[in-house]
Coordinates of C-alpha atoms in Angstrom, one line a residue:
G1 CA 53.2 173.9 61.3
R2 CA 51.4 174.6 64.6
V3 CA 48.0 173.2 65.4
F4 CA 45.3 175.1 67.3
W5 CA 42.2 173.5 68.9
E6 CA 39.5 175.8 70.1
G7 CA 41.9 178.7 70.2
H8 CA 44.7 176.9 72.1
G9 CA 48.0 175.9 70.5
E10 CA 49.3 172.5 71.0
R11 CA 52.0 172.3 73.7
D12 CA 53.7 169.1 72.6
S13 CA 53.5 166.5 69.9
R14 CA 51.1 164.3 72.0
E15 CA 48.5 167.0 72.7
L16 CA 46.9 166.7 69.2
E17 CA 46.5 163.0 69.8
R18 CA 44.8 163.7 73.2
W19 CA 42.5 166.3 71.6
F20 CA 41.3 163.8 69.0
A21 CA 41.0 161.0 71.5
T22 CA 38.6 163.2 73.5
A23 CA 36.6 164.1 70.4
G24 CA 36.5 160.5 69.3
N25 CA 35.1 159.3 72.6
R26 CA 32.3 161.9 72.8
V27 CA 28.7 160.8 72.1
P28 CA 27.7 162.1 69.7
Q29 CA 31.0 162.9 68.1
P30 CA 31.6 166.5 67.1
L31 CA 32.4 167.5 63.5
V32 CA 36.1 168.4 63.5
R33 CA 36.9 171.2 61.0
V34 CA 40.4 171.6 59.7
W35 CA 41.4 175.0 58.2
P36 CA 45.0 174.6 56.9
D37 CA 47.0 177.8 56.4
K38 CA 48.1 178.2 52.8
R39 CA 51.7 178.1 54.0
A40 CA 51.3 174.9 56.0
P41 CA 53.3 171.9 54.6
Y42 CA 51.1 169.3 53.0
E43 CA 52.7 166.7 55.3
R44 CA 51.5 168.5 58.4
V45 CA 47.9 168.5 57.2
V46 CA 48.1 164.8 56.5
Q47 CA 49.6 164.3 60.0
V48 CA 46.5 166.0 61.5
M49 CA 44.1 164.0 59.4
A50 CA 46.0 160.8 60.4
A51 CA 45.7 161.6 64.1
A52 CA 42.0 162.0 63.7
Q53 CA 41.8 158.6 61.9
R54 CA 43.7 156.9 64.7
A55 CA 41.3 158.4 67.3
H56 CA 38.3 157.0 65.3
V57 CA 36.9 160.5 64.6
K58 CA 34.1 160.0 62.2
G59 CA 33.3 163.5 61.2
L60 CA 36.3 165.4 59.7
A61 CA 35.8 168.4 57.4
L62 CA 38.8 169.8 55.5
A63 CA 38.2 173.4 54.4
S64 CA 39.6 174.8 51.2
V65 CA 42.6 177.1 51.5
A66 CA 42.1 180.7 50.5
Q67 CA 44.4 181.9 47.9

């Protein structure tokens, strides 16, 4: 699944890591909200959450998926 950040789609596999690194270095850190599409593979959602963890993002909110 494709990831979007502030309306921009990721261009390559490392861009998500860069986005989270930027967020993780901000003071104060922003709350990052994840809205997975109901068709998104579970593994992709976990990859996004893991990228946030590696970047030391403290505030991560996972929204429920609409049925």
